[in-house]
Each structure stands twice: as C-alpha cells, then as structure tokens.
Amino acid sequence: MQEEETMPQPEAPQAVEPPVETAPEPAPAPAPEPEPEPEPLEEIKGEKGPDTQVVFVTTKGYGIRTSFSYFRKGHRASKGVKAIILNEKNGELAGMAVAKTGDTMCVVSKKGQAALFPLDEINLKRRAIFGVRIMKLDEGDKVIGVTVI
C-alpha cells in the first residue's frame, strides 16, 4: 500500500469584515441658561384714590367692583382680607383687574361669548359680597378671561 502524501490544504480565506462605522459623537449640548428669577410683584402704579377700583369676576358670570381704599396694606404673614364671597351660585374666582372710573371691561367665556361694557355699569360696593350678574352664560359655559381696557 502506498502512503498517500497529504498535501497541505490551502487555508480557507477568512472573511474580512468591513470596519464598523460609528456615528460621530454629538457635540455636548451647551448648558441651559438659568431661568431668570421672577420679578417680585410690583405695587399697583398710580394714585390709589377713590377712583381706583378692583373688579372681581366669577366663573358663573357674577362680579363686584369695589374701591381700592377698602383694602388695607398687609405684611408678609398677614391673612389678607375677604374680597368676594364664593359659593355654588356664583362659582369660583375667574379673574380680577384694577381699573379707574370710566374704564371699559371685557369678559370672555369658554364657549366664545364676550361682553364689553363700561365698568361704571357695575355698582360700586364694599368688599365681601356675593356680587351681581355681569354676564348671562349658557348651560355648561363659564367665564375664563377678564380684562380692563
């Protein structure tokens, strides 16, 4: 018997993997700028005489207009003063505004109803009352905005 010569077998070519491309690393995001500190509430500008008034409007369309002089200046830990009586009839407080005699008021509801009227149409009352109806609303509607023009 003849011995078979074993011939060296050629090595199988190894698969060469293409280099894996990695996405370039994103540049680090710049540090966010700190938000500015909220400015402290400023005092109401102007003369606080008998013609300066505060108007409160509730979600169910009731409101009062009272003289600014009925509100005393408090201090840091004061309880404040009751400005309007809130209940199920007149709803929650929707907004307030500071106005002068002769200003015009605009009240807007959630369903898009708007009322624009002279502020003098609301009788000037003392604070802590239920208020008078200033806007008649449809069922399910409520006041969402108050402004003085």
PDB file of C-alpha atoms in Angstrom:
ATOM      1  CA  MET A   1       0.000   0.000   0.000  1.00  0.00           C
ATOM      2  CA  GLN A   2       1.216   3.276  -0.797  1.00  0.00           C
ATOM      3  CA  GLU A   3       1.181   6.030   1.628  1.00  0.00           C
ATOM      4  CA  GLU A   4      -0.683   8.908   0.470  1.00  0.00           C
ATOM      5  CA  GLU A   5       1.039  12.061   0.777  1.00  0.00           C
ATOM      6  CA  THR A   6      -1.042  14.598   2.418  1.00  0.00           C
ATOM      7  CA  MET A   7      -0.852  17.747   0.706  1.00  0.00           C
ATOM      8  CA  PRO A   8      -1.237  20.817   2.722  1.00  0.00           C
ATOM      9  CA  GLN A   9      -4.613  22.214   2.097  1.00  0.00           C
ATOM     10  CA  PRO A  10      -4.761  25.879   1.317  1.00  0.00           C
ATOM     11  CA  GLU A  11      -6.189  27.833   4.126  1.00  0.00           C
ATOM     12  CA  ALA A  12      -9.680  28.990   3.545  1.00  0.00           C
ATOM     13  CA  PRO A  13      -9.811  32.720   3.097  1.00  0.00           C
ATOM     14  CA  GLN A  14     -11.166  34.285   6.195  1.00  0.00           C
ATOM     15  CA  ALA A  15     -14.000  36.681   5.767  1.00  0.00           C
ATOM     16  CA  VAL A  16     -12.797  40.181   6.287  1.00  0.00           C
ATOM     17  CA  GLU A  17     -15.403  42.226   7.985  1.00  0.00           C
ATOM     18  CA  PRO A  18     -15.618  45.804   6.854  1.00  0.00           C
ATOM     19  CA  PRO A  19     -14.798  48.226   9.628  1.00  0.00           C
ATOM     20  CA  VAL A  20     -17.872  49.206  11.555  1.00  0.00           C
ATOM     21  CA  GLU A  21     -18.596  52.833  11.089  1.00  0.00           C
ATOM     22  CA  THR A  22     -19.708  54.517  14.251  1.00  0.00           C
ATOM     23  CA  ALA A  23     -21.680  57.666  14.236  1.00  0.00           C
ATOM     24  CA  PRO A  24     -19.658  60.608  15.338  1.00  0.00           C
ATOM     25  CA  GLU A  25     -20.390  61.520  18.895  1.00  0.00           C
ATOM     26  CA  PRO A  26     -22.660  64.534  19.089  1.00  0.00           C
ATOM     27  CA  ALA A  27     -21.143  67.641  20.475  1.00  0.00           C
ATOM     28  CA  PRO A  28     -22.115  68.118  24.085  1.00  0.00           C
ATOM     29  CA  ALA A  29     -25.184  70.277  24.404  1.00  0.00           C
ATOM     30  CA  PRO A  30     -24.477  73.691  25.812  1.00  0.00           C
ATOM     31  CA  ALA A  31     -25.526  74.038  29.388  1.00  0.00           C
ATOM     32  CA  PRO A  32     -29.001  75.574  29.569  1.00  0.00           C
ATOM     33  CA  GLU A  33     -29.054  79.139  30.666  1.00  0.00           C
ATOM     34  CA  PRO A  34     -30.569  79.529  34.096  1.00  0.00           C
ATOM     35  CA  GLU A  35     -34.066  80.931  34.004  1.00  0.00           C
ATOM     36  CA  PRO A  36     -34.277  84.500  35.216  1.00  0.00           C
ATOM     37  CA  GLU A  37     -35.630  84.930  38.683  1.00  0.00           C
ATOM     38  CA  PRO A  38     -39.263  86.036  38.622  1.00  0.00           C
ATOM     39  CA  GLU A  39     -39.601  89.680  39.387  1.00  0.00           C
ATOM     40  CA  PRO A  40     -41.360  90.470  42.631  1.00  0.00           C
ATOM     41  CA  LEU A  41     -44.873  91.737  42.279  1.00  0.00           C
ATOM     42  CA  GLU A  42     -44.828  95.446  41.845  1.00  0.00           C
ATOM     43  CA  GLU A  43     -47.187  97.674  43.714  1.00  0.00           C
ATOM     44  CA  ILE A  44     -50.082  98.997  41.746  1.00  0.00           C
ATOM     45  CA  LYS A  45     -48.895 102.109  39.988  1.00  0.00           C
ATOM     46  CA  GLY A  46     -50.756 105.336  40.071  1.00  0.00           C
ATOM     47  CA  GLU A  47     -52.758 107.142  42.635  1.00  0.00           C
ATOM     48  CA  LYS A  48     -54.826 104.901  44.854  1.00  0.00           C
ATOM     49  CA  GLY A  49     -57.666 107.307  45.338  1.00  0.00           C
ATOM     50  CA  PRO A  50     -61.428 106.885  45.289  1.00  0.00           C
ATOM     51  CA  ASP A  51     -61.400 106.432  41.502  1.00  0.00           C
ATOM     52  CA  THR A  52     -59.088 103.367  41.683  1.00  0.00           C
ATOM     53  CA  GLN A  53     -61.161 100.196  41.867  1.00  0.00           C
ATOM     54  CA  VAL A  54     -60.676  96.440  41.977  1.00  0.00           C
ATOM     55  CA  VAL A  55     -63.035  94.250  39.930  1.00  0.00           C
ATOM     56  CA  PHE A  56     -63.586  90.558  40.700  1.00  0.00           C
ATOM     57  CA  VAL A  57     -65.424  88.214  38.292  1.00  0.00           C
ATOM     58  CA  THR A  58     -66.510  84.628  38.983  1.00  0.00           C
ATOM     59  CA  THR A  59     -66.784  81.657  36.625  1.00  0.00           C
ATOM     60  CA  LYS A  60     -70.593  81.848  36.622  1.00  0.00           C
ATOM     61  CA  GLY A  61     -70.677  85.474  35.460  1.00  0.00           C
ATOM     62  CA  TYR A  62     -71.010  87.355  38.735  1.00  0.00           C
ATOM     63  CA  GLY A  63     -68.785  90.239  39.716  1.00  0.00           C
ATOM     64  CA  ILE A  64     -68.183  93.105  42.082  1.00  0.00           C
ATOM     65  CA  ARG A  65     -66.464  96.452  41.795  1.00  0.00           C
ATOM     66  CA  THR A  66     -65.042  97.857  44.983  1.00  0.00           C
ATOM     67  CA  SER A  67     -62.872 100.818  45.840  1.00  0.00           C
ATOM     68  CA  PHE A  68     -59.182 100.137  46.308  1.00  0.00           C
ATOM     69  CA  SER A  69     -59.334 102.096  49.563  1.00  0.00           C
ATOM     70  CA  TYR A  70     -61.329  99.253  51.207  1.00  0.00           C
ATOM     71  CA  PHE A  71     -58.241  97.027  51.112  1.00  0.00           C
ATOM     72  CA  ARG A  72     -55.652  97.566  53.801  1.00  0.00           C
ATOM     73  CA  LYS A  73     -51.976  97.062  53.207  1.00  0.00           C
ATOM     74  CA  GLY A  74     -50.823  93.819  54.832  1.00  0.00           C
ATOM     75  CA  HIS A  75     -47.458  92.417  55.726  1.00  0.00           C
ATOM     76  CA  ARG A  76     -45.643  89.183  54.937  1.00  0.00           C
ATOM     77  CA  ALA A  77     -47.619  86.955  57.299  1.00  0.00           C
ATOM     78  CA  SER A  78     -50.993  88.690  57.102  1.00  0.00           C
ATOM     79  CA  LYS A  79     -54.152  86.700  56.415  1.00  0.00           C
ATOM     80  CA  GLY A  80     -55.404  89.192  53.885  1.00  0.00           C
ATOM     81  CA  VAL A  81     -58.997  90.367  53.564  1.00  0.00           C
ATOM     82  CA  LYS A  82     -62.016  88.665  52.047  1.00  0.00           C
ATOM     83  CA  ALA A  83     -62.784  90.325  48.739  1.00  0.00           C
ATOM     84  CA  ILE A  84     -65.768  88.339  47.393  1.00  0.00           C
ATOM     85  CA  ILE A  85     -67.941  85.590  48.804  1.00  0.00           C
ATOM     86  CA  LEU A  86     -67.741  82.459  46.638  1.00  0.00           C
ATOM     87  CA  ASN A  87     -70.338  79.694  46.665  1.00  0.00           C
ATOM     88  CA  GLU A  88     -72.142  77.313  44.274  1.00  0.00           C
ATOM     89  CA  LYS A  89     -74.363  80.102  42.962  1.00  0.00           C
ATOM     90  CA  ASN A  90     -71.616  82.412  41.715  1.00  0.00           C
ATOM     91  CA  GLY A  91     -68.779  79.874  41.162  1.00  0.00           C
ATOM     92  CA  GLU A  92     -65.047  80.197  41.607  1.00  0.00           C
ATOM     93  CA  LEU A  93     -62.959  83.304  41.023  1.00  0.00           C
ATOM     94  CA  ALA A  94     -62.227  83.643  37.291  1.00  0.00           C
ATOM     95  CA  GLY A  95     -60.204  86.839  37.395  1.00  0.00           C
ATOM     96  CA  MET A  96     -59.648  90.274  38.807  1.00  0.00           C
ATOM     97  CA  ALA A  97     -58.462  93.575  37.475  1.00  0.00           C
ATOM     98  CA  VAL A  98     -57.548  97.027  38.728  1.00  0.00           C
ATOM     99  CA  ALA A  99     -59.364  99.832  36.984  1.00  0.00           C
ATOM    100  CA  LYS A 100     -60.205 103.510  37.120  1.00  0.00           C
ATOM    101  CA  THR A 101     -63.568 105.194  36.862  1.00  0.00           C
ATOM    102  CA  GLY A 102     -64.592 105.325  33.206  1.00  0.00           C
ATOM    103  CA  ASP A 103     -62.649 102.219  32.074  1.00  0.00           C
ATOM    104  CA  THR A 104     -64.206  99.523  29.883  1.00  0.00           C
ATOM    105  CA  MET A 105     -64.284  95.858  30.874  1.00  0.00           C
ATOM    106  CA  CYS A 106     -64.186  92.763  28.659  1.00  0.00           C
ATOM    107  CA  VAL A 107     -65.321  89.363  29.968  1.00  0.00           C
ATOM    108  CA  VAL A 108     -64.891  86.220  27.818  1.00  0.00           C
ATOM    109  CA  SER A 109     -66.434  82.764  28.275  1.00  0.00           C
ATOM    110  CA  LYS A 110     -65.105  79.302  27.390  1.00  0.00           C
ATOM    111  CA  LYS A 111     -67.593  78.929  24.518  1.00  0.00           C
ATOM    112  CA  GLY A 112     -66.500  82.239  22.980  1.00  0.00           C
ATOM    113  CA  GLN A 113     -69.158  84.581  24.289  1.00  0.00           C
ATOM    114  CA  ALA A 114     -67.779  88.045  25.059  1.00  0.00           C
ATOM    115  CA  ALA A 115     -69.230  91.035  26.871  1.00  0.00           C
ATOM    116  CA  LEU A 116     -67.752  94.522  26.560  1.00  0.00           C
ATOM    117  CA  PHE A 117     -69.266  97.186  28.780  1.00  0.00           C
ATOM    118  CA  PRO A 118     -68.401 100.341  30.726  1.00  0.00           C
ATOM    119  CA  LEU A 119     -67.161  99.451  34.182  1.00  0.00           C
ATOM    120  CA  ASP A 120     -69.418 102.121  35.673  1.00  0.00           C
ATOM    121  CA  GLU A 121     -72.422  99.837  34.913  1.00  0.00           C
ATOM    122  CA  ILE A 122     -71.416  97.678  37.905  1.00  0.00           C
ATOM    123  CA  ASN A 123     -72.449  99.400  41.138  1.00  0.00           C
ATOM    124  CA  LEU A 124     -69.580 100.312  43.417  1.00  0.00           C
ATOM    125  CA  LYS A 125     -69.914  98.152  46.543  1.00  0.00           C
ATOM    126  CA  ARG A 126     -67.939  97.310  49.631  1.00  0.00           C
ATOM    127  CA  ARG A 127     -65.911  94.125  49.600  1.00  0.00           C
ATOM    128  CA  ALA A 128     -67.087  90.653  50.713  1.00  0.00           C
ATOM    129  CA  ILE A 129     -70.438  90.452  48.936  1.00  0.00           C
ATOM    130  CA  PHE A 130     -71.782  87.817  46.524  1.00  0.00           C
ATOM    131  CA  GLY A 131     -71.680  90.094  43.501  1.00  0.00           C
ATOM    132  CA  VAL A 132     -74.116  90.975  40.738  1.00  0.00           C
ATOM    133  CA  ARG A 133     -74.670  89.192  37.430  1.00  0.00           C
ATOM    134  CA  ILE A 134     -72.499  90.839  34.798  1.00  0.00           C
ATOM    135  CA  MET A 135     -72.780  88.166  32.074  1.00  0.00           C
ATOM    136  CA  LYS A 136     -75.540  85.632  31.374  1.00  0.00           C
ATOM    137  CA  LEU A 137     -73.998  82.314  30.358  1.00  0.00           C
ATOM    138  CA  ASP A 138     -75.348  79.277  28.501  1.00  0.00           C
ATOM    139  CA  GLU A 139     -75.581  75.894  30.236  1.00  0.00           C
ATOM    140  CA  GLY A 140     -72.089  74.412  30.769  1.00  0.00           C
ATOM    141  CA  ASP A 141     -70.305  77.663  29.875  1.00  0.00           C
ATOM    142  CA  LYS A 142     -68.022  79.555  32.247  1.00  0.00           C
ATOM    143  CA  VAL A 143     -66.003  82.769  32.358  1.00  0.00           C
ATOM    144  CA  ILE A 144     -62.325  82.243  31.560  1.00  0.00           C
ATOM    145  CA  GLY A 145     -60.979  85.746  30.971  1.00  0.00           C
ATOM    146  CA  VAL A 146     -61.318  89.242  32.385  1.00  0.00           C
ATOM    147  CA  THR A 147     -59.535  92.382  31.292  1.00  0.00           C
ATOM    148  CA  VAL A 148     -59.915  96.125  31.606  1.00  0.00           C
ATOM    149  CA  ILE A 149     -59.373  98.241  28.520  1.00  0.00           C
TER     150      ILE A 149
END
